[in-house]
Short mmCIF file of C-alpha atoms and ligand atoms in Angstrom, two decimals:
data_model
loop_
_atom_site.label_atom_id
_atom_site.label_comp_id
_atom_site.label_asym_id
_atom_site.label_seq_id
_atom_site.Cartn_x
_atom_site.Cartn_y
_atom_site.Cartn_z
CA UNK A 774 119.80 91.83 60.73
CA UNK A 775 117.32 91.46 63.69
CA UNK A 776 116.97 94.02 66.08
CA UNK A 777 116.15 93.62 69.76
CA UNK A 778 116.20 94.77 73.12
CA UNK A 779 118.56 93.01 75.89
CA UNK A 780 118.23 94.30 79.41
CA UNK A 781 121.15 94.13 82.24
CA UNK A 782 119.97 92.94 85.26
CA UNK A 783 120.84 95.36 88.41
CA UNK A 784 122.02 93.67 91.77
CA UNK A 785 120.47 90.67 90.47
CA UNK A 786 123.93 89.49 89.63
CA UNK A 787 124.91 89.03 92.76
CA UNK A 788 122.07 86.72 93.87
CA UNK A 789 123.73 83.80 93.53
CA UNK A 790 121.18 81.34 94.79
CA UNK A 791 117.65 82.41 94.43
CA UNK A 792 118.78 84.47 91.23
CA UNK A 793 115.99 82.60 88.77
CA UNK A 794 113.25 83.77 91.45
CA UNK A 795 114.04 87.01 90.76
CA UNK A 796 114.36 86.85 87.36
CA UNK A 797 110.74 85.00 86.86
CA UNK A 798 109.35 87.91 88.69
CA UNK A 799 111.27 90.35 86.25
CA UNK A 800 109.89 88.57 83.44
CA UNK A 801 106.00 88.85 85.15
CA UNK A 802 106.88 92.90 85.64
CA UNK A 803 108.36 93.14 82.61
CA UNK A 804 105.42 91.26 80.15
CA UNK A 805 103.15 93.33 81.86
CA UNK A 806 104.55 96.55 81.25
CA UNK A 807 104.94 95.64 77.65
CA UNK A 808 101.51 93.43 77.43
CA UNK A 809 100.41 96.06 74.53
CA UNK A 810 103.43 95.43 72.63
CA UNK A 811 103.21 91.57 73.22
CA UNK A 812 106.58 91.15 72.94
CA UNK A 813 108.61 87.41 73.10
CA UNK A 814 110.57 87.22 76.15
CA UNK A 815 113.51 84.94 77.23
CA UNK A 816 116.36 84.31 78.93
CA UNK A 817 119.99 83.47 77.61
CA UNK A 818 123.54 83.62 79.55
CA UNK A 819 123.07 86.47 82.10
CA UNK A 820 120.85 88.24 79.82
CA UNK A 821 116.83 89.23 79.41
CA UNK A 822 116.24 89.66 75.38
CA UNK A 823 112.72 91.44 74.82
CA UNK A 824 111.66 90.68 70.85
CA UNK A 825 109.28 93.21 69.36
CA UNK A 826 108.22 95.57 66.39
CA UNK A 827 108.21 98.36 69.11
CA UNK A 828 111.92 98.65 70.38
CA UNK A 829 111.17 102.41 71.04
CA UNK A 830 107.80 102.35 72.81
CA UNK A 831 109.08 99.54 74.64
CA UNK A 832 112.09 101.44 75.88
CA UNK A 833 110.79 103.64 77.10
CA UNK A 834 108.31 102.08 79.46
CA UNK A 835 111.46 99.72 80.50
CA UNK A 836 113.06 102.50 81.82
CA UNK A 837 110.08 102.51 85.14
CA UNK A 838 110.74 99.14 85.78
CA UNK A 839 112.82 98.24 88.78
CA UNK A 840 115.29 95.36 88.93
CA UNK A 841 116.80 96.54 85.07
CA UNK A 842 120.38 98.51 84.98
CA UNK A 843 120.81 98.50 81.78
CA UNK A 844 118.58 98.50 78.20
CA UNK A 845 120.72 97.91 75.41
CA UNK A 846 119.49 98.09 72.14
CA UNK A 847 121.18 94.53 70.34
CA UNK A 848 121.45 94.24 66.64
CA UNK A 849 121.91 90.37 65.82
CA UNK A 850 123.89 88.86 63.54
CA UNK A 851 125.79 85.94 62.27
CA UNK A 852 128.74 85.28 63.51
CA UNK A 853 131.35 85.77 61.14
CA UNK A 854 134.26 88.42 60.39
CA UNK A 855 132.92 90.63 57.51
CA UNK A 856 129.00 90.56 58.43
CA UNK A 857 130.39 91.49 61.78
CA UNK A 858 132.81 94.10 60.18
CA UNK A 859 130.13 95.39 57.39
CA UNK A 860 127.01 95.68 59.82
CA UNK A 861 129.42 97.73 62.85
CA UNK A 862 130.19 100.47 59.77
CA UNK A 863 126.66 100.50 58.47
CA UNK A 864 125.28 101.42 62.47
CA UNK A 865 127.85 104.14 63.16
CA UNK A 866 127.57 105.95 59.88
CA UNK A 867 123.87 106.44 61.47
CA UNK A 868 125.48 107.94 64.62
CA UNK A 869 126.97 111.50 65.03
CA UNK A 870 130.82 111.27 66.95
CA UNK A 871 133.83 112.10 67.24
CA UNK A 872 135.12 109.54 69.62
CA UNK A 873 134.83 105.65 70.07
CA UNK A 874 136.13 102.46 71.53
CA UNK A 875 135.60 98.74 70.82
CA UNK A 876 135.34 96.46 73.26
CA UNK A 877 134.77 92.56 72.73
CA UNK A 878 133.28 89.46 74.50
CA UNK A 879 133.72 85.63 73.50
CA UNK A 880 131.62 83.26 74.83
CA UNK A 881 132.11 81.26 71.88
CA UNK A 882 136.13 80.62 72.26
CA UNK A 883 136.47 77.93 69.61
CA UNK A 884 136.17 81.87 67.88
CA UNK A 885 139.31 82.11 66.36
CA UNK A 886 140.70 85.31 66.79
CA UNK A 887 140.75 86.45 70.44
CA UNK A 888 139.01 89.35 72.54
CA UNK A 889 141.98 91.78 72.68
CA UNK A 890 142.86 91.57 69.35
CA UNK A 891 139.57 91.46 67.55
CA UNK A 892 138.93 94.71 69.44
CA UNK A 893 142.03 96.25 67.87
CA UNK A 894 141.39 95.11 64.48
CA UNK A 895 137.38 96.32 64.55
CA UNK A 896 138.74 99.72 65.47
CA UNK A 897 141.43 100.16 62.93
CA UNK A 898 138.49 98.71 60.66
CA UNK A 899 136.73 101.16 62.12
CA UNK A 900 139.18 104.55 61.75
CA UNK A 901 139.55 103.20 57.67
CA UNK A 902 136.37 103.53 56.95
CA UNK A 903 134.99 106.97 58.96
CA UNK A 904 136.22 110.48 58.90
CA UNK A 905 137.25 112.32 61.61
CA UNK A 906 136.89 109.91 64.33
CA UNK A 907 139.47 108.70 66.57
CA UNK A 908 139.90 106.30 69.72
CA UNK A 909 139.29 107.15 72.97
CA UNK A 910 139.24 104.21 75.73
CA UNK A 911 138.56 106.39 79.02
CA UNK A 912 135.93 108.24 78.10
CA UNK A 913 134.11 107.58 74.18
CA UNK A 914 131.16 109.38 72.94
CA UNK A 915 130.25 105.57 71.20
CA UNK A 916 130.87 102.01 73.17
CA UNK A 917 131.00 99.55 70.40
CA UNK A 918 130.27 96.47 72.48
CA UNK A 919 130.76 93.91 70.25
CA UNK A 920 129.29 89.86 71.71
CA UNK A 921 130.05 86.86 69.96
CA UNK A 922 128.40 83.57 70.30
CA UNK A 923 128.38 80.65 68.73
CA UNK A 924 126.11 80.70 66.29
CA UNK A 925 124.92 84.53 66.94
CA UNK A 926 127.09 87.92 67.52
CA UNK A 927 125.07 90.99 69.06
CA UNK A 928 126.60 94.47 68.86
CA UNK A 929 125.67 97.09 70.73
CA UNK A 930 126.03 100.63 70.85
CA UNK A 931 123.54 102.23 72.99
CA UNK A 932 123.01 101.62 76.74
CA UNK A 933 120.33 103.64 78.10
CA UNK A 934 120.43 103.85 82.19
CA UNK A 935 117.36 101.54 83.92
CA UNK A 936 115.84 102.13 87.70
CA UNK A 937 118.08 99.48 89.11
CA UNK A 938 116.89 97.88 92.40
CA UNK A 939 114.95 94.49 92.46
CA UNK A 940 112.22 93.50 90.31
CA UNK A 941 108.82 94.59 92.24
CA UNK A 942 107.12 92.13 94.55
CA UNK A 943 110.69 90.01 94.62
CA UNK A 944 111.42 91.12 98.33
CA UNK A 945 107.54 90.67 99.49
CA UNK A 946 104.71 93.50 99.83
CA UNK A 947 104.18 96.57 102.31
CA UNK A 948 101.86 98.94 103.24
CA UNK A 949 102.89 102.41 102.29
CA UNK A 950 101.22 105.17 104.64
CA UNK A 951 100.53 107.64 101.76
CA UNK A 952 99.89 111.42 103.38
CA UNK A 953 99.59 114.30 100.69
CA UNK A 954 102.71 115.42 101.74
CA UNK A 955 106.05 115.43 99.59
CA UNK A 956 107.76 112.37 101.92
CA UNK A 957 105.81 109.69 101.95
CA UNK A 958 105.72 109.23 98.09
CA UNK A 959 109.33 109.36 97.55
CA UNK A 960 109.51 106.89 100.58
CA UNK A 961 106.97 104.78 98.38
CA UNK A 962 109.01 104.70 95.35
CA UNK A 963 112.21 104.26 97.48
CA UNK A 964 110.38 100.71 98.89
CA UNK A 965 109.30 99.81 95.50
CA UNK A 966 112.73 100.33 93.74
CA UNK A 967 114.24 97.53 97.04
CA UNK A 968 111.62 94.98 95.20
CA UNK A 969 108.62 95.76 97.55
CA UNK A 970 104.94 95.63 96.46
CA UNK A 971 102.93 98.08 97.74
CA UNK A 972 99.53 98.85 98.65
CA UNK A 973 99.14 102.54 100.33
CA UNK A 974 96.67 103.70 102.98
CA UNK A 975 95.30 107.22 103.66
CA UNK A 976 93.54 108.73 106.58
CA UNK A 977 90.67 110.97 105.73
CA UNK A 978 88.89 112.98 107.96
CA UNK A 979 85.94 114.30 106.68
CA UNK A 980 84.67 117.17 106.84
CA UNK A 981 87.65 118.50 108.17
CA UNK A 982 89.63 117.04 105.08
CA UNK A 983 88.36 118.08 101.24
CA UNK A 984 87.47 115.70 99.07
CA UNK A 985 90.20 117.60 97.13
CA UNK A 986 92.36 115.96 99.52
CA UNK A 987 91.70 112.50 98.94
CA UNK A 988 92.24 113.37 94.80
CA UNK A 989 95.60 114.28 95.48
CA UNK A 990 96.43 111.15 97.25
CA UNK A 991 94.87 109.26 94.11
CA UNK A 992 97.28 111.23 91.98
CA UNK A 993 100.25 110.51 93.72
CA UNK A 994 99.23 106.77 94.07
CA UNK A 995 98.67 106.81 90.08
CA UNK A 996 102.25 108.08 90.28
CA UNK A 997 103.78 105.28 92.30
CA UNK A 998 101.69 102.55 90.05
CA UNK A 999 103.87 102.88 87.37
CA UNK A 1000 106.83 101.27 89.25
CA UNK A 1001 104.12 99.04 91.11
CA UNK A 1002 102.12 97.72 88.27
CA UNK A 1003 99.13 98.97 89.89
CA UNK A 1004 98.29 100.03 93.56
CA UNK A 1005 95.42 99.30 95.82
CA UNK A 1006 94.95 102.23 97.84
CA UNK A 1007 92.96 102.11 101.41
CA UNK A 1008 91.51 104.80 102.61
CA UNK A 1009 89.87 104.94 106.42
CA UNK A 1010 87.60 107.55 107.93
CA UNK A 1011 89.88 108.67 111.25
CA UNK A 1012 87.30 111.70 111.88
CA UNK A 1013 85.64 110.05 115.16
CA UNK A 1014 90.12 109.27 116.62
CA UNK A 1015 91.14 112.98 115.99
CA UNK A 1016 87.57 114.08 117.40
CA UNK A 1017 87.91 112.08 120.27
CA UNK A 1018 91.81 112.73 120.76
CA UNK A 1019 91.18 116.93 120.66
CA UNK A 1020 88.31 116.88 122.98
CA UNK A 1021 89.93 114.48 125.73
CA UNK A 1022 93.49 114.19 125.70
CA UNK A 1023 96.35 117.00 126.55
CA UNK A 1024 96.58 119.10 123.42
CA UNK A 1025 100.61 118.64 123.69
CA UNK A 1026 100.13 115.08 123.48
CA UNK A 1027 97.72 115.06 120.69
CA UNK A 1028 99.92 114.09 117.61
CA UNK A 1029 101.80 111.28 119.55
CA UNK A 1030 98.79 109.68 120.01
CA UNK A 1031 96.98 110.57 116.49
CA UNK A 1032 100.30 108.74 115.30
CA UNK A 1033 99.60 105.18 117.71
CA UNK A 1034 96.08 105.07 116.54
CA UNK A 1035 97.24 105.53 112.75
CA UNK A 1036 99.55 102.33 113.45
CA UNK A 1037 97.50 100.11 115.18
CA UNK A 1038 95.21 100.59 112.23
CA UNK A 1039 97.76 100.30 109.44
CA UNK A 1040 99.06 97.09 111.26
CA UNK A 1041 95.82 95.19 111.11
CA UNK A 1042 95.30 96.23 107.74
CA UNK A 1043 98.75 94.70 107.25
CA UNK A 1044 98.10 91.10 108.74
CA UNK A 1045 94.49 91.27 106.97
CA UNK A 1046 96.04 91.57 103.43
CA UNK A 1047 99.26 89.46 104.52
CA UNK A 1048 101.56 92.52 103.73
CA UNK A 1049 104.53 91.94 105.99
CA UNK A 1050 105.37 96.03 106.31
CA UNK A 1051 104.65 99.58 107.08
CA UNK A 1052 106.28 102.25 104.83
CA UNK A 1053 106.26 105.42 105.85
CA UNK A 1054 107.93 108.97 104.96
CA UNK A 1055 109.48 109.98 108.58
CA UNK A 1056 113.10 111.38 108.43
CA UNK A 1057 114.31 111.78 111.70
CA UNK A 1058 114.29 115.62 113.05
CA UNK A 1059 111.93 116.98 110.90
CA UNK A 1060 108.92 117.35 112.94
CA UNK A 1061 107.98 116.95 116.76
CA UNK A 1062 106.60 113.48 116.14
CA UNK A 1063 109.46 112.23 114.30
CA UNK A 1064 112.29 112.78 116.82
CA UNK A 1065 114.05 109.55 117.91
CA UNK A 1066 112.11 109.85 121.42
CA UNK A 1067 108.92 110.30 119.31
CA UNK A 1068 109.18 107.37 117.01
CA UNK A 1069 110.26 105.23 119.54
CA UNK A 1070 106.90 105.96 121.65
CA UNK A 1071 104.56 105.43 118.74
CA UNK A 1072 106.73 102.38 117.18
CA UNK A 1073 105.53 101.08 120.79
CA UNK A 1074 102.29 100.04 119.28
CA UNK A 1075 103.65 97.67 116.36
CA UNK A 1076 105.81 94.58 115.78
CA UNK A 1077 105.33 94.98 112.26
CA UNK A 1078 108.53 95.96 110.70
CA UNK A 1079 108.84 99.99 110.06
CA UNK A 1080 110.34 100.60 107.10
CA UNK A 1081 111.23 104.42 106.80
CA UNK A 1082 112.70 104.86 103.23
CA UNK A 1083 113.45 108.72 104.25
CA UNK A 1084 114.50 108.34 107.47
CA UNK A 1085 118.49 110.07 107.24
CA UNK A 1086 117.40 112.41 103.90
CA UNK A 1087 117.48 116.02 104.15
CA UNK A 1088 114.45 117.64 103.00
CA UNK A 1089 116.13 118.89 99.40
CA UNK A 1090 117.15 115.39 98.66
CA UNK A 1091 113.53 114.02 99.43
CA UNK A 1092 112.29 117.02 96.79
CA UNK A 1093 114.96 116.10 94.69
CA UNK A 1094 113.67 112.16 94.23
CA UNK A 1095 110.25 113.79 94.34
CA UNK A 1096 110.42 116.10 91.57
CA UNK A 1097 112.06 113.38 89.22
CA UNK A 1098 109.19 110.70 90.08
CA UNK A 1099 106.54 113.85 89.28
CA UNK A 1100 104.53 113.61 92.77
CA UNK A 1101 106.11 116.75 93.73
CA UNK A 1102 103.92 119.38 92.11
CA UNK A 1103 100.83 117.25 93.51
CA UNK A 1104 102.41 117.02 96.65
CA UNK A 1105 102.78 120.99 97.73
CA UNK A 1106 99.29 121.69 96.58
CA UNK A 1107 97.62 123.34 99.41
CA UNK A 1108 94.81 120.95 100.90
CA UNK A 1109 94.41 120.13 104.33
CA UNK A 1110 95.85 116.50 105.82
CA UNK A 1111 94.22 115.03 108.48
CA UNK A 1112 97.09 115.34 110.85
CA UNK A 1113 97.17 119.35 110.00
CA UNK A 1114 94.07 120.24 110.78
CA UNK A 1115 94.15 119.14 114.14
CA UNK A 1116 98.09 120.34 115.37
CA UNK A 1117 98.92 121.77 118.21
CA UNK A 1118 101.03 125.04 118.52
CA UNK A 1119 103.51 123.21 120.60
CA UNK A 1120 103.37 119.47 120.27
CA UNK A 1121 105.58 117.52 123.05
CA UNK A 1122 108.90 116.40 121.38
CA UNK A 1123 109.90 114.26 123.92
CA UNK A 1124 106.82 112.36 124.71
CA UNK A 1125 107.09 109.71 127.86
CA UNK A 1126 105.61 106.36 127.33
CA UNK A 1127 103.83 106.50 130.58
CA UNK A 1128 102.20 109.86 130.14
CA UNK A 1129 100.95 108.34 126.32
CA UNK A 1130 99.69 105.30 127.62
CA UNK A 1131 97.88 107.02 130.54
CA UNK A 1132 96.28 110.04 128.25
CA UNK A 1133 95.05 107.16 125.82
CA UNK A 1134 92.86 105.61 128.63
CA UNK A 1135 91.25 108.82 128.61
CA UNK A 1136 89.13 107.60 124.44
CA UNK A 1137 87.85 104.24 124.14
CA UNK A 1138 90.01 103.58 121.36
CA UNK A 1139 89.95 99.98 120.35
CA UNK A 1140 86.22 100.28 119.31
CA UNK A 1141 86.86 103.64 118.01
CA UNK A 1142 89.30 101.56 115.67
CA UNK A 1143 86.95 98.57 114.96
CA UNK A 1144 84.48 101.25 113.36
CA UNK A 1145 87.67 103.38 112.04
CA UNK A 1146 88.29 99.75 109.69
CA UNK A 1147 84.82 99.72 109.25
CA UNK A 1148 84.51 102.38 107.36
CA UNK A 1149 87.41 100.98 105.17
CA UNK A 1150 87.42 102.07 101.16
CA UNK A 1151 89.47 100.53 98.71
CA UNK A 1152 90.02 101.59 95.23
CA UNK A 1153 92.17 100.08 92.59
CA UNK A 1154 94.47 102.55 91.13
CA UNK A 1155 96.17 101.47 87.50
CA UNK A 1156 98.92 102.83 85.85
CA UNK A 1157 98.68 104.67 83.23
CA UNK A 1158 99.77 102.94 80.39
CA UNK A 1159 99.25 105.96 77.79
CA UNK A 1160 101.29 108.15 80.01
CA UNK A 1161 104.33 109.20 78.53
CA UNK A 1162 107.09 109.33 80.83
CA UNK A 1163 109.64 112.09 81.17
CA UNK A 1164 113.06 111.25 81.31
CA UNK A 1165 113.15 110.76 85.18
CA UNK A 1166 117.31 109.52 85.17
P1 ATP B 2618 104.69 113.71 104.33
O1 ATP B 2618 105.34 114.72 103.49
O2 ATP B 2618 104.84 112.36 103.83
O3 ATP B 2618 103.27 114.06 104.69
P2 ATP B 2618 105.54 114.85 106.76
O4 ATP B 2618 106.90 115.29 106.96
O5 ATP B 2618 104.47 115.85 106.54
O6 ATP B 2618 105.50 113.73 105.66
P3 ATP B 2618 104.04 113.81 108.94
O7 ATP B 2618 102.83 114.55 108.55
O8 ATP B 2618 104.59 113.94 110.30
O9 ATP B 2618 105.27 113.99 108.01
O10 ATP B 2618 103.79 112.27 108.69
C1 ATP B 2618 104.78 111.31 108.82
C2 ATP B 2618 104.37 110.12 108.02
O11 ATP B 2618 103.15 109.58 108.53
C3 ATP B 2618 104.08 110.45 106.56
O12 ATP B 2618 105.24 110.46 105.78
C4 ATP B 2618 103.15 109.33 106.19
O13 ATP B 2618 103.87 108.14 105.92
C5 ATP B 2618 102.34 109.13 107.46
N1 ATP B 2618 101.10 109.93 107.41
C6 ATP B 2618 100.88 111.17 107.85
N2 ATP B 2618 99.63 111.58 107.59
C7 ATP B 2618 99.02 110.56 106.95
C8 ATP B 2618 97.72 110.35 106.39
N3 ATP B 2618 96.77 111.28 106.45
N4 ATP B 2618 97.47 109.16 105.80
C9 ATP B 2618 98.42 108.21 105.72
N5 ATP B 2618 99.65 108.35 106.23
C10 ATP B 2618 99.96 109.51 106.84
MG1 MG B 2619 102.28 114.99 106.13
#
């Protein structure tokens, strides 16, 4: 009896046309989570099946990989009514439970007995042979998902949950604007999960911000690489803007215009590395700059696409995501952002787009900006393929 691991694709299913796109790039995510393992990969009818010596290990790094609903754990066999009947008792006399159900698929229907009444006769085979068991169809401690082929049947009796989502990089790639706050990671990880690669970009401004800082960002992009099989993470000097912007614009004003300055920079580092998005971690009411009238001024700036992962989540569902993908505890330690250090007491919340584009006359910004990319940093940030993952479903 072989044993392997066959995965259930998530809304893959339903994408009909371009479905073996997605499905090569599952593959690519998928052999290089496991490249340790070097596992043998293919496709057959609907299914991914993953051979390997290392079903464990490899399950468990499966469960971080988006575009995956299910990971079932397949024991192969050959088709035919007692090995079928033998190898189902030998697996659940492993298993501790009280309750089960059988259910049955034919491809092969030259089979001769049919779906329906195979199941039936598998679980009277079943309730013979095991004591104090009995049927339950609505809700079983044990699915005995019993697959026959051909030449091949696979049963199954374990399905353990995946990410879901698309398979990373199969909807294009985006630039994540990573802050050290608890939002824009979960809005990372919210973009990845819809297929999106990402590379992430944080403003430092030094010395107001702590090298300290800038670690914590690291950590939480180390956190995001394991869904995004690596991230390159950008990091640009903004000290000079927010120098400029506190000494010579309205105080009130400040923020709206911080904001404009951080995306005309993020755009251009968009185009440059042909990433066809901004990410970002506003939810709409939860700060002066991200009212409706607020996000609508400094959207001015861009025709990138915005995409705002966050953007209708309370606050406890945001920490909710965050604690599960483990950026939260980074997250609320206490070092200063860039955008902090600088607030006003009473930032307007209803900025006008005349006012904002008057005030920014006030800095020279564009070549503020040109040196601003200048000072540009990028550093490679892998997953970590030792970590060992908690169970985050
Ligand atoms: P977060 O928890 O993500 O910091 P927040 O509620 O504190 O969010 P703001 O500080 O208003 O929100 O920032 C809104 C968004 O702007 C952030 O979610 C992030 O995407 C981006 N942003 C803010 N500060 C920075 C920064 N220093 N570097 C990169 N992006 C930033
Ligand atoms: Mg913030």
């Amino acid at each position: 009896m072989e044993k392997l691991i066959v995965i259930r694709y998530a809304e893959l299913s339903t994408k009909k046309s371009n479905i073996s796109l997605f499905l090569k790039q599952l593959k690519t995510n998928v052999s290089f989570t496991l490249d340790e393992y070097k596992p043998t990969i293919y496709f057959d009818k609907g299914r991914m099946f993953i051979e390997t010596s290392y079903i464990n290990e490899c399950v468990e790094k499966l469960k971080y990989v988006p575009g995956i609903q299910g990971i079932l754990i397949a024991y192969k066999i050959k088709t035919d009514v007692d090995v079928i009947k033998d190898t189902t008792i030998d697996l659940l006399k492993e298993k501790d439970f009280k309750t089960f159900k059988v259910s049955t698929k034919r491809s092969d229907k030259n089979f001769p007995i049919n779906s329906m009444d195979f199941s039936k006769s598998m679980g009277a085979h079943i309730l013979k042979n095991i004591d104090n068991i009995s049927v339950d169809v609505n809700n079983p401690e044990i699915e005995v998902k019993i697959e026959i082929r051909k030449e091949d049947t696979y049963i199954y009796l374990d399905e353990i949950k995946g990410l879901g989502g698309y398979p990373v990089s199969s909807n294009g790639k985006g630039l994540l604007l990573l802050s050290g706050g608890i939002d824009s990671p979960v809005a990372g990880y919210l973009a990845i999960k819809r297929g999106i690669k990402l590379e992430a970009l944080y403003f430092a401004a030094p010395p107001h911000t702590s090298k300290q800082a800038q670690e914590k960002v690291e950590d939480l992009a180390r956190k995001l690489a394991k869904y995004n099989n690596n991230i390159n993470l950008h990091i640009i000097n903004l000290t000079e803007i927010e120098e400029a912007l506190y000494k010579d614009v309205p105080r009130d004003y400040l923020i709206t215009i911080l904001r404009r300055m951080m995306y005309r920079i993020a755009t251009k580092i968009a185009y440059k590395n042909k990433l066809k998005c901004l990410v970002n971690g506003e939810s709409v009411g939860q700060v002066a700059s991200q009212t409706l009238q607020s996000i609508s001024v400094i959207n001015e700036v861009t025709k990138i696409p915005v995409i705002r992962p966050v953007v209708c989540f309370d606050k406890l569902e945001i920490i909710d995501i965050a604690k599960k993908i483990e950026t939260y505890d980074i997250s609320i330690l206490p070092f200063i952002d860039c955008c902090t250090i600088f607030v006003p007491k009473h930032p307007v919340i209803n900025p006008e787009i005349e006012k904002t584009i008057e005030y920014e006359k006030l800095i020279d910004y564009e070549s503020m900006i040109d040196r601003a990319l200048q000072s540009e940093e990028i550093i490679k940030i892998k997953c970590d393929k030792t970590n060992k993952f908690s169970d985050i479903l």
